[in-house]
PDB file of C-alpha atoms in Angstrom:
ATOM      1  CA  MET E   1     -22.933  -6.819  -7.011  1.00 50.00           C
ATOM      2  CA  GLN E   2     -22.928  -6.042  -3.305  1.00 61.00           C
ATOM      3  CA  VAL E   3     -23.209  -9.048  -1.023  1.00 64.00           C
ATOM      4  CA  THR E   4     -24.482  -8.695   2.339  1.00 71.00           C
ATOM      5  CA  ASP E   5     -22.863 -10.378   5.474  1.00 70.00           C
ATOM      6  CA  LYS E   6     -26.096 -12.480   5.761  1.00 77.00           C
ATOM      7  CA  GLU E   7     -25.919 -13.623   2.151  1.00 78.00           C
ATOM      8  CA  LEU E   8     -22.120 -14.493   2.605  1.00 76.00           C
ATOM      9  CA  ARG E   9     -22.719 -16.494   5.758  1.00 76.00           C
ATOM     10  CA  ALA E  10     -25.381 -18.342   3.899  1.00 80.00           C
ATOM     11  CA  LYS E  11     -23.288 -18.989   0.689  1.00 79.00           C
ATOM     12  CA  MET E  12     -20.379 -20.112   3.058  1.00 78.00           C
ATOM     13  CA  LYS E  13     -22.597 -23.101   4.281  1.00 80.00           C
ATOM     14  CA  LYS E  14     -23.417 -24.086   0.771  1.00 85.00           C
ATOM     15  CA  SER E  15     -20.322 -23.505  -1.235  1.00 83.00           C
ATOM     16  CA  PRO E  16     -17.363 -22.284   0.639  1.00 81.00           C
ATOM     17  CA  ALA E  17     -15.338 -21.882  -2.489  1.00 84.00           C
ATOM     18  CA  GLU E  18     -18.058 -19.518  -4.121  1.00 84.00           C
ATOM     19  CA  ALA E  19     -18.342 -17.620  -0.920  1.00 81.00           C
ATOM     20  CA  ARG E  20     -14.778 -16.927  -0.641  1.00 83.00           C
ATOM     21  CA  ARG E  21     -14.699 -15.659  -4.221  1.00 86.00           C
ATOM     22  CA  ALA E  22     -17.622 -13.348  -3.743  1.00 83.00           C
ATOM     23  CA  PHE E  23     -16.087 -12.138  -0.369  1.00 83.00           C
ATOM     24  CA  PHE E  24     -12.813 -11.450  -2.104  1.00 84.00           C
ATOM     25  CA  ASP E  25     -14.502  -9.755  -5.121  1.00 84.00           C
ATOM     26  CA  GLU E  26     -16.501  -7.469  -2.611  1.00 84.00           C
ATOM     27  CA  TYR E  27     -13.672  -6.484  -0.326  1.00 85.00           C
ATOM     28  CA  CYS E  28     -10.354  -6.713  -2.263  1.00 87.00           C
ATOM     29  CA  ASN E  29     -10.258  -2.968  -3.125  1.00 89.00           C
ATOM     30  CA  TYR E  30     -11.007  -2.183   0.419  1.00 88.00           C
ATOM     31  CA  VAL E  31      -8.391  -4.306   1.789  1.00 90.00           C
ATOM     32  CA  TYR E  32      -5.848  -3.171  -0.844  1.00 89.00           C
ATOM     33  CA  ALA E  33      -6.549   0.512   0.158  1.00 89.00           C
ATOM     34  CA  ILE E  34      -5.831  -0.340   3.823  1.00 89.00           C
ATOM     35  CA  VAL E  35      -2.755  -2.238   3.258  1.00 89.00           C
ATOM     36  CA  ILE E  36      -1.324   0.235   0.609  1.00 88.00           C
ATOM     37  CA  ASN E  37      -2.024   3.252   2.826  1.00 86.00           C
ATOM     38  CA  LYS E  38       0.019   1.661   5.565  1.00 84.00           C
ATOM     39  CA  LEU E  39       2.980   0.280   3.409  1.00 85.00           C
ATOM     40  CA  ARG E  40       2.917   2.516   0.304  1.00 78.00           C
ATOM     41  CA  ASN E  41       6.411   4.335   1.230  1.00 77.00           C
ATOM     42  CA  SER E  42       8.133   1.210   2.879  1.00 79.00           C
ATOM     43  CA  CYS E  43       7.570  -1.895   0.694  1.00 80.00           C
ATOM     44  CA  SER E  44       7.719  -3.299  -2.789  1.00 84.00           C
ATOM     45  CA  ARG E  45       4.656  -4.143  -4.668  1.00 85.00           C
ATOM     46  CA  GLU E  46       5.091  -7.876  -4.243  1.00 88.00           C
ATOM     47  CA  ASP E  47       5.259  -7.221  -0.268  1.00 87.00           C
ATOM     48  CA  ILE E  48       2.054  -5.292  -0.418  1.00 88.00           C
ATOM     49  CA  GLU E  49       0.309  -8.086  -2.644  1.00 89.00           C
ATOM     50  CA  GLU E  50       1.593 -10.646  -0.277  1.00 91.00           C
ATOM     51  CA  CYS E  51       0.110  -8.734   2.635  1.00 91.00           C
ATOM     52  CA  VAL E  52      -3.276  -8.592   1.074  1.00 90.00           C
ATOM     53  CA  SER E  53      -3.282 -12.189   0.413  1.00 90.00           C
ATOM     54  CA  ASP E  54      -2.386 -12.971   4.120  1.00 91.00           C
ATOM     55  CA  VAL E  55      -5.300 -10.877   5.338  1.00 91.00           C
ATOM     56  CA  PHE E  56      -7.788 -12.924   3.304  1.00 88.00           C
ATOM     57  CA  LEU E  57      -6.216 -16.183   4.442  1.00 89.00           C
ATOM     58  CA  ASP E  58      -6.335 -14.862   7.961  1.00 88.00           C
ATOM     59  CA  PHE E  59     -10.045 -13.909   7.425  1.00 86.00           C
ATOM     60  CA  PHE E  60     -11.042 -17.170   6.147  1.00 84.00           C
ATOM     61  CA  ARG E  61      -9.213 -19.175   8.864  1.00 85.00           C
ATOM     62  CA  SER E  62     -11.244 -17.307  11.312  1.00 81.00           C
ATOM     63  CA  PHE E  63     -14.328 -17.029   9.580  1.00 75.00           C
ATOM     64  CA  ASP E  64     -16.265 -19.702  11.864  1.00 72.00           C
ATOM     65  CA  THR E  65     -15.117 -17.685  15.049  1.00 72.00           C
ATOM     66  CA  ILE E  66     -16.697 -14.532  13.336  1.00 68.00           C
ATOM     67  CA  SER E  67     -19.704 -16.199  12.380  1.00 65.00           C
ATOM     68  CA  LYS E  68     -20.511 -17.375  15.864  1.00 66.00           C
ATOM     69  CA  ARG E  69     -20.160 -13.916  17.282  1.00 65.00           C
ATOM     70  CA  ASN E  70     -22.156 -12.607  14.340  1.00 63.00           C
ATOM     71  CA  GLU E  71     -19.596  -9.524  13.751  1.00 65.00           C
ATOM     72  CA  GLU E  72     -19.804  -7.240  10.791  1.00 76.00           C
ATOM     73  CA  LEU E  73     -17.454  -8.713   8.248  1.00 79.00           C
ATOM     74  CA  LYS E  74     -16.280  -5.373   6.803  1.00 81.00           C
ATOM     75  CA  GLY E  75     -15.287  -4.187  10.090  1.00 82.00           C
ATOM     76  CA  PHE E  76     -13.451  -7.549  11.012  1.00 83.00           C
ATOM     77  CA  ILE E  77     -11.612  -7.702   7.711  1.00 86.00           C
ATOM     78  CA  GLY E  78     -10.532  -3.947   8.146  1.00 87.00           C
ATOM     79  CA  VAL E  79      -9.024  -4.835  11.416  1.00 88.00           C
ATOM     80  CA  ILE E  80      -7.269  -7.760  10.219  1.00 89.00           C
ATOM     81  CA  ALA E  81      -5.971  -5.571   7.275  1.00 90.00           C
ATOM     82  CA  LYS E  82      -4.551  -2.981   9.434  1.00 91.00           C
ATOM     83  CA  ARG E  83      -2.843  -5.409  11.894  1.00 90.00           C
ATOM     84  CA  ARG E  84      -1.382  -7.439   9.037  1.00 91.00           C
ATOM     85  CA  ALA E  85      -0.041  -4.424   7.284  1.00 89.00           C
ATOM     86  CA  ILE E  86       1.523  -3.151  10.672  1.00 88.00           C
ATOM     87  CA  ASP E  87       3.061  -6.564  11.267  1.00 88.00           C
ATOM     88  CA  THR E  88       4.390  -6.731   7.626  1.00 87.00           C
ATOM     89  CA  TYR E  89       6.037  -3.179   8.061  1.00 86.00           C
ATOM     90  CA  ARG E  90       7.633  -4.249  11.384  1.00 86.00           C
ATOM     91  CA  ARG E  91       8.950  -7.443   9.776  1.00 85.00           C
ATOM     92  CA  LEU E  92      10.551  -5.752   6.763  1.00 81.00           C
ATOM     93  CA  SER E  93      11.861  -2.918   8.844  1.00 77.00           C
ATOM     94  CA  ARG E  94      13.463  -5.217  11.109  1.00 74.00           C
ATOM     95  CA  SER E  95      15.263  -7.058   8.319  1.00 66.00           C
ATOM     96  CA  ILE E  96      16.423  -3.759   6.629  1.00 62.00           C
ATOM     97  CA  GLY E  97      17.591  -2.067   9.815  1.00 54.00           C
ATOM     98  CA  LYS E  98      20.469  -4.141  11.020  1.00 49.00           C
ATOM     99  CA  THR E  99      22.637  -2.021  13.062  1.00 45.00           C
ATOM    100  CA  VAL E 100      26.374  -2.523  13.972  1.00 44.00           C
ATOM    101  CA  SER E 101      28.097  -1.290  17.127  1.00 45.00           C
ATOM    102  CA  ILE E 102      31.045   1.097  16.700  1.00 42.00           C
ATOM    103  CA  ASP E 103      32.783  -0.945  19.441  1.00 46.00           C
ATOM    104  CA  ASP E 104      33.012  -3.780  17.037  1.00 47.00           C
ATOM    105  CA  ASP E 105      36.571  -4.922  15.932  1.00 49.00           C
ATOM    106  CA  ASP E 106      35.146  -5.473  12.452  1.00 48.00           C
ATOM    107  CA  LEU E 107      34.225  -1.913  11.833  1.00 45.00           C
ATOM    108  CA  ASP E 108      36.715  -1.542   9.227  1.00 49.00           C
ATOM    109  CA  GLU E 109      34.981  -4.125   6.989  1.00 48.00           C
ATOM    110  CA  ILE E 110      31.804  -2.199   6.707  1.00 47.00           C
ATOM    111  CA  ALA E 111      33.454   0.865   5.407  1.00 50.00           C
ATOM    112  CA  SER E 112      31.336   2.392   2.509  1.00 50.00           C
ATOM    113  CA  SER E 113      32.329   3.523  -0.928  1.00 51.00           C
ATOM    114  CA  GLU E 114      29.226   5.499  -1.346  1.00 53.00           C
ATOM    115  CA  ASN E 115      29.670   9.320  -1.571  1.00 59.00           C
ATOM    116  CA  VAL E 116      27.706  10.336   1.354  1.00 60.00           C
ATOM    117  CA  GLU E 117      27.268  13.876   0.293  1.00 65.00           C
ATOM    118  CA  ARG E 118      25.642  13.095  -2.958  1.00 68.00           C
ATOM    119  CA  GLU E 119      23.487  10.521  -1.078  1.00 68.00           C
ATOM    120  CA  THR E 120      22.397  13.062   1.344  1.00 69.00           C
ATOM    121  CA  GLU E 121      21.487  15.708  -1.306  1.00 70.00           C
ATOM    122  CA  ARG E 122      19.523  12.910  -3.258  1.00 71.00           C
ATOM    123  CA  SER E 123      17.793  11.904   0.112  1.00 71.00           C
ATOM    124  CA  GLU E 124      16.719  15.452   0.618  1.00 75.00           C
ATOM    125  CA  ARG E 125      15.678  16.268  -2.903  1.00 75.00           C
ATOM    126  CA  ASN E 126      13.575  13.077  -2.805  1.00 75.00           C
ATOM    127  CA  GLU E 127      11.813  14.173   0.655  1.00 78.00           C
ATOM    128  CA  LEU E 128      11.148  17.554  -0.774  1.00 77.00           C
ATOM    129  CA  LEU E 129       9.495  15.940  -3.971  1.00 79.00           C
ATOM    130  CA  LEU E 130       7.540  13.721  -2.110  1.00 78.00           C
ATOM    131  CA  LYS E 131       6.405  16.458   0.258  1.00 81.00           C
ATOM    132  CA  LYS E 132       5.324  18.276  -3.028  1.00 81.00           C
ATOM    133  CA  VAL E 133       3.496  15.456  -4.290  1.00 79.00           C
ATOM    134  CA  HIS E 134       1.520  15.110  -1.241  1.00 80.00           C
ATOM    135  CA  GLU E 135       0.557  18.841  -1.660  1.00 82.00           C
ATOM    136  CA  LEU E 136      -0.978  18.103  -4.853  1.00 80.00           C
ATOM    137  CA  GLY E 137      -4.021  16.464  -2.835  1.00 82.00           C
ATOM    138  CA  GLU E 138      -6.047  13.541  -3.507  1.00 84.00           C
ATOM    139  CA  PRO E 139      -6.403  11.800  -5.899  1.00 83.00           C
ATOM    140  CA  ASP E 140      -3.482  13.272  -7.783  1.00 85.00           C
ATOM    141  CA  SER E 141      -1.028  12.323  -4.983  1.00 83.00           C
ATOM    142  CA  THR E 142      -1.988   8.731  -5.195  1.00 85.00           C
ATOM    143  CA  ILE E 143      -2.028   8.576  -9.095  1.00 86.00           C
ATOM    144  CA  ILE E 144       1.471  10.064  -9.140  1.00 83.00           C
ATOM    145  CA  ILE E 145       2.815   7.795  -6.464  1.00 81.00           C
ATOM    146  CA  GLN E 146       1.221   4.666  -7.654  1.00 81.00           C
ATOM    147  CA  GLN E 147       2.514   5.495 -11.374  1.00 80.00           C
ATOM    148  CA  TYR E 148       6.118   6.393 -10.472  1.00 79.00           C
ATOM    149  CA  TYR E 149       6.857   4.613  -7.257  1.00 76.00           C
ATOM    150  CA  TYR E 150       4.936   1.513  -7.859  1.00 77.00           C
ATOM    151  CA  ASN E 151       5.095   1.553 -11.618  1.00 80.00           C
ATOM    152  CA  ARG E 152       1.451   0.742 -12.070  1.00 83.00           C
ATOM    153  CA  THR E 153      -0.571   1.324 -15.098  1.00 85.00           C
ATOM    154  CA  THR E 154      -3.423   4.036 -15.623  1.00 85.00           C
ATOM    155  CA  ILE E 155      -5.851   0.926 -15.712  1.00 89.00           C
ATOM    156  CA  GLU E 156      -4.597  -0.709 -12.402  1.00 86.00           C
ATOM    157  CA  ILE E 157      -4.761   2.912 -10.952  1.00 85.00           C
ATOM    158  CA  GLY E 158      -8.281   3.401 -12.107  1.00 86.00           C
ATOM    159  CA  ASN E 159      -9.324   0.361 -10.755  1.00 86.00           C
ATOM    160  CA  ALA E 160      -7.945   0.972  -7.241  1.00 83.00           C
ATOM    161  CA  ILE E 161      -9.262   4.337  -6.960  1.00 82.00           C
ATOM    162  CA  SER E 162     -12.553   3.849  -8.914  1.00 85.00           C
ATOM    163  CA  MET E 163     -11.907   5.929 -11.982  1.00 86.00           C
ATOM    164  CA  THR E 164     -11.527   5.284 -15.543  1.00 89.00           C
ATOM    165  CA  ALA E 165      -7.944   5.022 -17.131  1.00 87.00           C
ATOM    166  CA  ALA E 166      -8.569   8.073 -19.355  1.00 90.00           C
ATOM    167  CA  ALA E 167      -9.409  10.064 -16.225  1.00 89.00           C
ATOM    168  CA  VAL E 168      -6.363   8.785 -14.430  1.00 87.00           C
ATOM    169  CA  GLN E 169      -4.150   9.837 -17.434  1.00 90.00           C
ATOM    170  CA  LYS E 170      -5.667  13.296 -17.697  1.00 90.00           C
ATOM    171  CA  ARG E 171      -5.159  13.872 -13.736  1.00 88.00           C
ATOM    172  CA  SER E 172      -1.649  12.615 -14.114  1.00 87.00           C
ATOM    173  CA  VAL E 173      -0.758  15.113 -16.912  1.00 90.00           C
ATOM    174  CA  ARG E 174      -2.275  17.855 -14.906  1.00 89.00           C
ATOM    175  CA  ALA E 175      -0.591  16.846 -11.543  1.00 86.00           C
ATOM    176  CA  ARG E 176       2.869  16.628 -13.217  1.00 86.00           C
ATOM    177  CA  LYS E 177       2.442  20.194 -14.853  1.00 89.00           C
ATOM    178  CA  ARG E 178       1.264  21.490 -11.341  1.00 88.00           C
ATOM    179  CA  LEU E 179       4.315  19.581  -9.539  1.00 81.00           C
ATOM    180  CA  ARG E 180       6.824  20.988 -12.098  1.00 85.00           C
ATOM    181  CA  SER E 181       5.554  24.464 -11.546  1.00 85.00           C
ATOM    182  CA  MET E 182       5.531  24.055  -7.587  1.00 83.00           C
ATOM    183  CA  LEU E 183       9.106  22.850  -7.899  1.00 78.00           C
ATOM    184  CA  THR E 184      10.255  25.669 -10.149  1.00 82.00           C
ATOM    185  CA  GLU E 185       8.655  28.272  -7.750  1.00 81.00           C
ATOM    186  CA  ILE E 186      11.144  26.998  -5.149  1.00 77.00           C
ATOM    187  CA  GLY E 187      14.122  26.774  -7.354  1.00 74.00           C
ATOM    188  CA  VAL E 188      14.387  22.859  -7.721  1.00 69.00           C
ATOM    189  CA  SER E 189      14.744  21.657 -11.447  1.00 68.00           C
ATOM    190  CA  ILE E 190      13.967  17.843 -12.232  1.00 63.00           C
TER     191      ILE E 190
END
């Protein structure tokens, strides 16, 4: 059931809780798609879900201002989602990217026991794999990434991209076969 902006504004005056629920039901997939598009390669599932929640919180906090200006609700929440996702990305990147100056006397303390060569090979293989997954095209690349990177079920993926779980499963099987042959062509075995 699609709710218009006018109906939502009227509902908000009568029953704010009911209006929030209707708005959330209407725009949840839209907001989720925007946020996951910005954060899919850099954040955990929990970070993405927290960002989506923050988007709706920001929206409902500013609802009175939006109503006074009579702005389109979908456009406004889309802008909030993009900005909140970018802020989340920056915040998480900042916490991960701590740097150390080589002039520090404590440099010996951060010596790594990691095998740099093995890690480099793994990183290169992962980049190649991700490139080939993107070459599968939509919605196959989204299905594979959601399934194997975010550990989502076919039902969850189907709900997010408006497909049945059975269709998602079939596309996943076909996409994996195509991906395997694409990798074999370039001499990579998984």
